[in-house]
Coordinates of C-alpha atoms in Angstrom, one line a residue:
M1 CA 51.0 -95.3 -43.5
T2 CA 52.8 -94.6 -46.9
V3 CA 55.0 -96.8 -48.6
L4 CA 57.1 -96.1 -51.6
A5 CA 56.2 -96.4 -55.1
K6 CA 58.5 -97.8 -57.8
D7 CA 59.7 -93.9 -58.5
G8 CA 60.6 -93.2 -55.0
A9 CA 57.3 -91.2 -54.1
A10 CA 55.0 -91.8 -51.3
Q11 CA 52.0 -93.8 -51.9
P12 CA 49.2 -94.6 -49.3
A13 CA 49.6 -98.3 -48.5
D14 CA 46.5 -99.5 -49.2
I15 CA 46.6 -98.5 -52.9
P16 CA 48.6 -100.9 -54.9
A17 CA 51.5 -100.1 -57.3
V18 CA 51.1 -98.9 -61.2
P19 CA 50.2 -102.2 -62.8
T20 CA 52.6 -103.3 -65.4
F21 CA 51.2 -103.5 -69.2
G22 CA 51.3 -107.3 -69.0
E23 CA 49.1 -107.2 -65.5
A24 CA 46.7 -104.8 -67.3
T25 CA 46.4 -107.0 -70.5
R26 CA 45.6 -110.4 -68.8
L27 CA 42.8 -108.3 -66.7
W28 CA 41.3 -107.0 -70.0
A29 CA 41.3 -110.2 -71.5
K30 CA 39.4 -111.7 -68.6
I31 CA 37.1 -108.6 -68.7
G32 CA 36.6 -109.7 -72.4
L33 CA 35.8 -113.2 -71.6
L34 CA 33.4 -112.5 -68.8
S35 CA 31.4 -109.6 -70.1
F36 CA 28.2 -111.0 -70.4
G37 CA 24.9 -109.5 -69.6
G38 CA 24.6 -106.3 -71.6
P39 CA 26.0 -102.9 -70.8
A40 CA 24.9 -102.8 -67.2
G41 CA 26.5 -106.1 -66.5
Q42 CA 29.6 -105.3 -68.3
I43 CA 30.2 -101.8 -66.6
A44 CA 29.3 -103.5 -63.2
L45 CA 31.9 -106.1 -64.0
M46 CA 34.8 -103.4 -64.7
H47 CA 33.9 -101.6 -61.5
K48 CA 34.0 -104.4 -59.5
E49 CA 37.8 -105.5 -60.7
L50 CA 38.9 -102.2 -61.4
V51 CA 37.7 -100.0 -58.6
E52 CA 36.7 -102.3 -55.5
E53 CA 39.2 -105.0 -56.0
R54 CA 42.1 -104.0 -58.0
R55 CA 41.5 -100.2 -56.9
W56 CA 43.5 -98.9 -60.2
I57 CA 41.3 -96.4 -60.7
G58 CA 39.0 -94.4 -58.2
E59 CA 35.1 -94.2 -57.8
E60 CA 34.8 -90.6 -58.8
R61 CA 36.9 -91.2 -61.7
F62 CA 35.6 -94.0 -63.0
L63 CA 32.1 -92.3 -62.8
H64 CA 33.3 -89.3 -64.8
A65 CA 34.6 -91.5 -67.5
L66 CA 31.6 -93.4 -67.9
N67 CA 29.5 -90.4 -68.1
Y68 CA 32.0 -89.4 -70.8
C69 CA 31.4 -92.4 -72.5
M70 CA 27.7 -92.1 -72.4
L71 CA 28.0 -88.9 -74.4
L72 CA 29.6 -90.9 -77.4
P73 CA 28.2 -92.9 -80.3
G74 CA 28.8 -96.7 -79.8
P75 CA 29.0 -99.1 -77.1
E76 CA 29.5 -97.2 -73.6
A77 CA 31.0 -100.1 -72.0
Q78 CA 34.0 -101.1 -74.6
Q79 CA 34.5 -97.2 -74.8
L80 CA 35.2 -97.2 -71.1
A81 CA 37.5 -99.8 -71.0
V82 CA 39.3 -98.1 -74.1
Y83 CA 39.7 -94.9 -72.0
I84 CA 40.4 -96.8 -68.6
G85 CA 43.5 -98.6 -70.6
W86 CA 44.5 -95.5 -72.3
L87 CA 44.5 -93.5 -68.7
L88 CA 46.9 -96.1 -67.5
H89 CA 49.3 -97.0 -70.6
R90 CA 48.3 -94.3 -73.4
T91 CA 47.3 -95.5 -76.8
A92 CA 48.6 -99.0 -76.3
G93 CA 46.8 -99.8 -73.0
G94 CA 43.7 -98.3 -74.8
L95 CA 44.0 -100.3 -78.2
V96 CA 44.7 -103.7 -76.1
A97 CA 41.7 -102.8 -73.6
G98 CA 39.3 -102.2 -76.2
T99 CA 40.4 -105.0 -78.8
L100 CA 40.0 -107.8 -76.0
F101 CA 37.0 -106.3 -74.7
V102 CA 35.6 -107.0 -78.3
L103 CA 37.5 -110.1 -79.5
P104 CA 36.1 -113.2 -77.5
G105 CA 32.5 -112.4 -78.7
A106 CA 33.4 -111.5 -82.1
L107 CA 35.1 -115.0 -82.5
V108 CA 32.2 -116.5 -80.8
M109 CA 29.9 -114.5 -83.0
L110 CA 31.5 -115.6 -86.0
G111 CA 31.5 -119.3 -85.1
L112 CA 27.4 -118.9 -84.3
S113 CA 26.9 -116.8 -87.5
S114 CA 28.6 -119.5 -89.9
F115 CA 26.9 -122.5 -87.9
Y116 CA 23.6 -120.5 -88.5
M117 CA 23.8 -120.0 -92.2
L118 CA 24.8 -123.6 -92.8
Y119 CA 22.5 -125.4 -90.5
N120 CA 19.4 -123.0 -90.0
D121 CA 17.0 -125.0 -91.9
A122 CA 17.6 -128.3 -90.0
P123 CA 14.5 -129.0 -87.8
V124 CA 16.3 -129.2 -84.2
I125 CA 18.2 -126.1 -84.7
E126 CA 15.1 -124.3 -86.5
A127 CA 13.3 -125.3 -83.1
L128 CA 16.0 -124.1 -80.9
F129 CA 15.4 -120.6 -82.6
F130 CA 11.9 -120.6 -82.4
G131 CA 12.4 -120.6 -78.5
V132 CA 15.3 -117.9 -78.8
K133 CA 13.1 -115.5 -80.7
A134 CA 10.3 -115.6 -78.0
A135 CA 12.8 -115.0 -75.4
V136 CA 14.5 -112.2 -77.0
L137 CA 11.2 -110.3 -77.1
A138 CA 11.4 -110.2 -73.4
V139 CA 15.0 -109.0 -73.3
V140 CA 13.9 -106.2 -75.6
V141 CA 10.5 -105.2 -73.5
E142 CA 13.2 -105.7 -70.7
A143 CA 15.2 -103.0 -72.2
V144 CA 12.4 -100.7 -73.0
I145 CA 11.1 -100.7 -69.4
R146 CA 15.1 -100.5 -67.9
I147 CA 15.8 -97.4 -70.1
G148 CA 12.5 -95.7 -69.6
K149 CA 12.7 -95.7 -66.0
R150 CA 16.2 -94.0 -66.1
A151 CA 15.1 -91.3 -69.1
L152 CA 11.4 -90.6 -68.6
K153 CA 11.8 -88.2 -65.6
N154 CA 9.0 -85.7 -66.4
R155 CA 6.1 -85.1 -68.9
V156 CA 8.5 -83.3 -71.5
M157 CA 10.6 -86.5 -71.5
V158 CA 7.6 -88.9 -71.9
A159 CA 6.6 -86.3 -75.0
I160 CA 9.9 -86.7 -76.8
A161 CA 9.9 -90.2 -76.7
V162 CA 6.1 -90.8 -77.9
A163 CA 7.1 -88.3 -80.6
A164 CA 10.0 -90.4 -81.4
F165 CA 8.1 -93.6 -81.7
L166 CA 5.6 -91.8 -84.0
A167 CA 8.4 -90.7 -86.0
I168 CA 9.7 -94.1 -86.8
Y169 CA 7.0 -96.2 -86.8
V170 CA 4.3 -94.0 -88.4
A171 CA 6.4 -91.4 -90.2
R172 CA 9.8 -93.8 -90.9
L173 CA 11.9 -91.1 -90.4
P174 CA 15.6 -92.4 -90.1
F175 CA 16.8 -93.0 -87.0
P176 CA 19.7 -90.4 -87.4
L177 CA 17.4 -87.5 -88.0
I178 CA 15.4 -88.3 -84.6
V179 CA 18.8 -88.0 -82.8
L180 CA 19.6 -85.0 -84.1
A181 CA 16.3 -83.5 -83.3
A182 CA 16.1 -84.8 -80.0
G183 CA 19.5 -83.4 -79.1
L184 CA 18.5 -80.0 -80.8
I185 CA 15.2 -80.2 -78.6
G186 CA 17.3 -80.8 -75.5
W187 CA 19.9 -78.1 -76.1
V188 CA 17.8 -75.5 -76.7
G189 CA 14.7 -76.3 -73.7
N190 CA 17.9 -76.1 -71.9
R191 CA 17.9 -72.4 -72.2
F192 CA 14.2 -71.8 -72.0
A193 CA 13.2 -74.5 -69.1
P194 CA 16.4 -76.0 -67.8
G195 CA 14.5 -77.6 -64.9
L196 CA 12.9 -79.8 -67.4
F197 CA 15.8 -80.7 -69.5
S198 CA 18.8 -80.9 -67.1
G199 CA 17.8 -83.9 -65.6
S200 CA 20.3 -85.9 -67.6
A201 CA 20.1 -89.7 -66.8
H202 CA 23.6 -90.4 -66.9
G203 CA 25.2 -90.1 -63.7
K204 CA 23.2 -87.1 -62.4
G205 CA 22.9 -87.2 -58.8
K206 CA 25.2 -89.8 -58.1
T207 CA 27.7 -89.5 -55.3
A208 CA 31.1 -90.9 -55.2
A209 CA 32.9 -92.3 -52.7
D210 CA 36.0 -90.4 -51.3
S211 CA 38.3 -93.2 -52.5
R212 CA 41.6 -93.0 -54.9
G213 CA 43.0 -95.6 -57.0
V214 CA 46.2 -95.8 -59.1
V215 CA 45.3 -93.5 -61.6
D216 CA 44.3 -90.5 -59.4
L217 CA 47.9 -91.0 -57.6
M218 CA 49.5 -91.0 -60.9
F219 CA 47.8 -87.6 -62.0
E220 CA 49.0 -86.2 -58.9
R221 CA 52.4 -87.3 -59.1
G222 CA 51.9 -85.5 -62.9
E223 CA 52.6 -88.9 -64.5
L224 CA 49.9 -88.7 -66.9
G225 CA 51.3 -86.1 -69.4
H226 CA 49.5 -87.5 -72.2
T227 CA 46.1 -86.7 -70.4
V228 CA 46.4 -82.9 -71.4
P229 CA 45.8 -81.7 -75.1
T230 CA 48.4 -80.4 -76.8
R231 CA 47.9 -77.9 -79.6
W232 CA 47.5 -80.2 -82.2
H233 CA 46.1 -83.2 -80.5
A234 CA 42.7 -83.0 -82.1
A235 CA 44.3 -82.2 -85.9
R236 CA 46.8 -85.3 -85.6
T237 CA 44.3 -87.7 -84.2
V238 CA 41.8 -86.8 -86.9
A239 CA 44.7 -87.3 -89.7
I240 CA 45.6 -90.6 -88.3
W241 CA 42.2 -92.2 -87.0
L242 CA 39.7 -91.1 -90.0
P243 CA 42.1 -92.4 -92.9
L244 CA 42.4 -95.5 -90.5
W245 CA 38.5 -95.7 -90.2
L246 CA 37.0 -94.7 -93.7
G247 CA 40.4 -95.6 -95.8
P248 CA 39.5 -99.7 -95.9
V249 CA 35.8 -98.8 -96.9
A250 CA 36.8 -96.5 -99.8
L251 CA 39.4 -99.0 -101.4
I252 CA 36.4 -101.8 -101.1
A253 CA 33.7 -99.6 -102.6
A254 CA 36.3 -98.7 -105.5
L255 CA 37.7 -102.2 -106.2
A256 CA 33.7 -103.8 -105.5
G257 CA 32.1 -101.1 -107.1
P258 CA 29.8 -98.3 -105.7
G259 CA 26.5 -100.4 -105.9
S260 CA 28.2 -103.7 -104.7
V261 CA 27.0 -105.0 -101.1
W262 CA 30.5 -104.2 -99.6
A263 CA 30.2 -100.4 -100.2
Q264 CA 26.6 -100.6 -99.1
M265 CA 27.8 -102.6 -95.9
G266 CA 30.8 -100.0 -95.5
G267 CA 28.7 -97.1 -95.8
F268 CA 25.8 -98.1 -93.9
F269 CA 28.0 -99.5 -90.8
S270 CA 29.9 -96.4 -90.8
L271 CA 27.1 -94.4 -90.4
M272 CA 25.6 -96.9 -87.7
A273 CA 29.2 -95.9 -85.9
V274 CA 28.4 -92.4 -85.6
V275 CA 24.4 -92.1 -84.6
T276 CA 24.4 -95.1 -82.0
F277 CA 23.5 -92.7 -79.2
G278 CA 21.6 -94.9 -76.5
G279 CA 23.0 -98.3 -77.0
A280 CA 22.6 -101.2 -79.6
Y281 CA 18.5 -101.7 -78.8
A282 CA 18.0 -98.2 -80.2
V283 CA 20.0 -98.5 -83.3
L284 CA 18.8 -102.0 -83.9
A285 CA 15.4 -100.3 -84.7
Y286 CA 17.4 -98.9 -87.8
V287 CA 19.3 -101.3 -88.8
A288 CA 16.8 -104.1 -89.0
Q289 CA 14.3 -101.6 -90.7
A290 CA 17.5 -101.1 -93.5
A291 CA 19.1 -104.7 -93.4
V292 CA 15.4 -106.2 -94.0
T293 CA 13.2 -103.8 -96.1
S294 CA 15.7 -101.5 -97.9
F295 CA 18.9 -103.8 -98.2
G296 CA 17.2 -107.2 -98.5
W297 CA 20.1 -108.7 -96.7
L298 CA 17.9 -111.0 -94.3
S299 CA 14.7 -111.6 -93.2
P300 CA 13.0 -110.4 -90.0
G301 CA 12.8 -113.7 -88.4
E302 CA 16.7 -114.2 -89.0
M303 CA 17.1 -110.2 -87.5
V304 CA 15.9 -111.6 -84.5
D305 CA 17.8 -114.9 -84.5
G306 CA 20.6 -112.6 -85.0
L307 CA 20.1 -110.6 -81.8
G308 CA 19.5 -113.7 -79.8
L309 CA 22.9 -115.3 -81.0
A310 CA 24.2 -111.8 -79.5
E311 CA 22.8 -112.3 -76.4
T312 CA 24.5 -115.2 -75.5
T313 CA 27.9 -114.0 -76.4
P314 CA 30.4 -112.0 -74.0
G315 CA 31.0 -108.6 -75.5
P316 CA 28.6 -105.6 -76.7
L317 CA 25.2 -106.6 -78.0
I318 CA 26.1 -104.6 -81.1
L319 CA 28.2 -107.5 -82.5
V320 CA 24.7 -108.4 -83.9
L321 CA 25.9 -106.0 -86.7
Q322 CA 28.3 -108.6 -87.3
F323 CA 25.7 -111.3 -87.9
V324 CA 24.1 -109.1 -90.3
G325 CA 27.5 -108.3 -91.9
F326 CA 28.1 -112.0 -92.4
A327 CA 24.7 -113.0 -93.6
A328 CA 24.3 -109.9 -96.1
A329 CA 28.0 -110.9 -97.7
Y330 CA 27.4 -115.0 -97.5
R331 CA 23.9 -113.9 -99.8
H332 CA 26.1 -112.2 -102.0
A333 CA 29.5 -114.0 -102.4
G334 CA 30.1 -113.7 -106.3
A335 CA 32.7 -116.1 -107.2
I336 CA 34.3 -116.7 -103.9
S337 CA 33.2 -119.4 -101.0
P338 CA 29.9 -118.1 -99.2
L339 CA 32.0 -118.9 -96.2
L340 CA 34.9 -116.7 -96.8
A341 CA 32.6 -113.9 -98.1
G342 CA 30.7 -114.1 -94.9
S343 CA 33.7 -114.1 -92.7
L344 CA 35.4 -110.7 -94.6
G345 CA 31.6 -109.2 -94.3
S346 CA 32.1 -109.7 -90.8
A347 CA 35.4 -108.4 -90.7
L348 CA 34.3 -105.3 -92.4
T349 CA 31.6 -104.9 -90.3
L350 CA 33.5 -105.1 -87.0
W351 CA 35.9 -102.6 -88.4
T352 CA 33.4 -100.0 -89.2
T353 CA 31.7 -100.7 -85.9
F354 CA 34.8 -100.3 -83.8
V355 CA 37.5 -98.6 -85.2
P356 CA 35.5 -95.3 -84.4
C357 CA 35.0 -96.0 -81.0
F358 CA 39.0 -96.0 -80.7
F359 CA 38.7 -92.9 -82.4
W360 CA 36.0 -91.2 -80.1
I361 CA 38.0 -91.8 -77.4
F362 CA 41.6 -91.0 -78.0
L363 CA 40.1 -88.0 -79.7
G364 CA 37.9 -86.8 -77.0
A365 CA 39.3 -88.3 -73.7
P366 CA 41.7 -85.2 -73.3
Y367 CA 38.8 -82.7 -73.0
I368 CA 36.7 -84.5 -70.8
E369 CA 36.3 -82.0 -67.9
Q370 CA 35.2 -79.6 -70.6
L371 CA 32.7 -81.8 -71.9
R372 CA 31.6 -82.7 -68.2
Q373 CA 30.9 -79.3 -67.2
N374 CA 28.7 -78.3 -70.0
K375 CA 25.0 -78.3 -69.2
A376 CA 23.6 -77.8 -72.3
L377 CA 25.2 -80.8 -74.0
S378 CA 24.1 -82.8 -70.8
A379 CA 20.5 -81.3 -71.6
A380 CA 20.8 -82.6 -75.0
L381 CA 22.0 -86.0 -74.2
G382 CA 19.1 -86.7 -71.8
A383 CA 16.4 -85.7 -74.9
I384 CA 18.3 -88.3 -77.0
T385 CA 18.1 -90.8 -74.1
A386 CA 14.2 -89.9 -73.8
A387 CA 14.0 -90.4 -77.9
V388 CA 15.9 -93.8 -77.6
V389 CA 13.0 -95.0 -75.6
G390 CA 10.5 -94.7 -78.2
V391 CA 12.7 -96.0 -80.8
V392 CA 13.3 -99.4 -78.6
M393 CA 9.6 -99.4 -78.3
N394 CA 9.3 -99.5 -81.7
L395 CA 11.6 -102.4 -81.9
A396 CA 10.0 -104.1 -79.1
L397 CA 6.6 -104.1 -81.2
W398 CA 8.7 -105.0 -84.5
F399 CA 9.9 -107.9 -82.9
A400 CA 6.5 -108.8 -81.3
L401 CA 4.9 -108.8 -85.0
H402 CA 7.2 -110.9 -86.4
V403 CA 7.5 -113.5 -83.6
V404 CA 4.0 -114.0 -82.1
F405 CA 2.3 -113.8 -85.7
T406 CA 3.1 -115.4 -88.9
Q407 CA 1.5 -112.5 -91.0
V408 CA 1.4 -108.9 -91.0
E409 CA -0.1 -106.3 -93.4
S410 CA 0.5 -102.8 -94.4
V411 CA -2.2 -100.1 -93.7
G412 CA -0.8 -97.2 -95.0
W413 CA 2.1 -95.1 -94.5
G414 CA 4.3 -97.8 -94.2
V415 CA 2.4 -99.0 -90.6
E416 CA 2.2 -103.0 -90.0
V417 CA -0.4 -104.2 -88.0
P418 CA -0.6 -108.4 -87.8
V419 CA -3.2 -110.8 -89.0
F420 CA -4.8 -111.9 -86.0
S421 CA -6.0 -115.1 -87.3
S422 CA -2.2 -116.1 -87.9
L423 CA -1.1 -115.8 -84.3
D424 CA 1.1 -118.4 -83.2
W425 CA 0.0 -119.6 -79.7
R426 CA 3.4 -121.3 -79.2
A427 CA 5.5 -118.0 -79.6
A428 CA 2.9 -116.2 -77.3
L429 CA 2.9 -118.6 -74.7
L430 CA 7.0 -118.6 -74.7
S431 CA 7.1 -114.8 -74.8
A432 CA 4.8 -114.7 -72.1
A433 CA 6.7 -117.1 -70.0
A434 CA 9.9 -115.6 -70.6
M435 CA 8.5 -111.9 -69.6
V436 CA 7.4 -113.4 -66.7
A437 CA 10.7 -115.1 -65.9
M438 CA 12.9 -112.1 -66.5
L439 CA 10.3 -109.3 -65.1
K440 CA 8.6 -110.7 -62.1
L441 CA 10.9 -113.6 -61.1
K442 CA 14.1 -111.6 -62.0
V443 CA 15.8 -114.9 -63.8
G444 CA 18.8 -113.7 -66.1
M445 CA 18.9 -113.1 -69.2
L446 CA 21.3 -116.4 -70.2
P447 CA 18.8 -118.9 -68.3
T448 CA 15.6 -117.4 -69.9
L449 CA 17.1 -117.8 -73.1
A450 CA 18.6 -121.4 -72.7
A451 CA 15.2 -122.4 -71.1
S452 CA 13.1 -120.9 -74.0
A453 CA 15.3 -122.7 -76.3
L454 CA 14.5 -125.9 -74.9
A455 CA 11.1 -125.0 -74.6
G456 CA 10.9 -124.3 -78.1
L457 CA 12.6 -127.6 -79.0
A458 CA 9.8 -129.4 -76.9
L459 CA 7.0 -127.4 -78.4
Q460 CA 8.0 -128.0 -81.9
A461 CA 8.1 -131.7 -81.1
L462 CA 4.2 -131.5 -80.2

């Protein structure tokens, strides 16, 4: 049975009409408010709302869009929202979808960052964060296991992960260099041993149900002309979005001076926007190394606290960078109010983190079919994902050292080892309990964080 769509064309009765811009805006706001649980939970939420319940996009096209977003630096779930919003309602739809996906979590993170900087030395708050830190270690270990199962399909991928771990932990090589090296290994390896490198973890082997959605029918009716790249599409997109992204960064550097914390943040987080392949956990190791050791913006314990805050908010986990930016500006406020400086630093971090996400989608989405068919690019991504496992292992070790032990020492080459006499039995106990809860009992992340915070309060009282 078919019915007539708004333009009079025949349309299957079980597929709804094209949603209005207002309907889409309300749904993106709902998704932004409910997007807890990291990228897996966020993607599952979008699949449920967009594919299963509303059928705005078909299963196969949803997976194709997700695979494309996996190729990009930045939070793939937010970029998937931008992509689908762009499909439905052009650039305005992508802007609304991506902004509403981030905005609720960013507002919550701003409030939590302000509260933390003002009251983190209060005994009750300190005790709560003591418990949160222990749970965060369990969250990161769970991420290592989850990503490892997806990425380490053979011994070559395991070797890449081990090499990446040694490169960042022992040799202290920068994360961008590790990403580039892994991508090059995958690209070249695909030519000589495609069987070892073609097993990209992102969507390979998945079978999509033979279903269609609103977007699929719009394609069939020729209503999505904006998805066909024009001759000047790339040049026009770059001319608009590159100045929009980097213009404020250059202006701030010129006004505050190239050595100011504002210029440092603008440049550093803009770099992060280019190299954040593999999700937030991968880039966190590099951010922690730079923010704590190189720039001295915050302490190791505060970095762990920031991740704990980001885990409790909706939106992408990469919002932890907002906490880092807030802390850096708060402590280098100069003549203005520290809270105002922190808020401005938070805004600068958000700008340099998420404006590039819109840029990548609007620039490359029309070429999705070409990218999706490129086997060499898929092999490079698979190798990068394997390297990410090693980088996240480094992050887990870094967290463990600074959560379970109160003292660490360097033994050369920048390698840190714990002072075993400084073991904090309370932190070790809470971390072990959180790991059992998440890995064995399959307790959710938010309940584990909440229970660990309360347990930390009880243990500190002892």
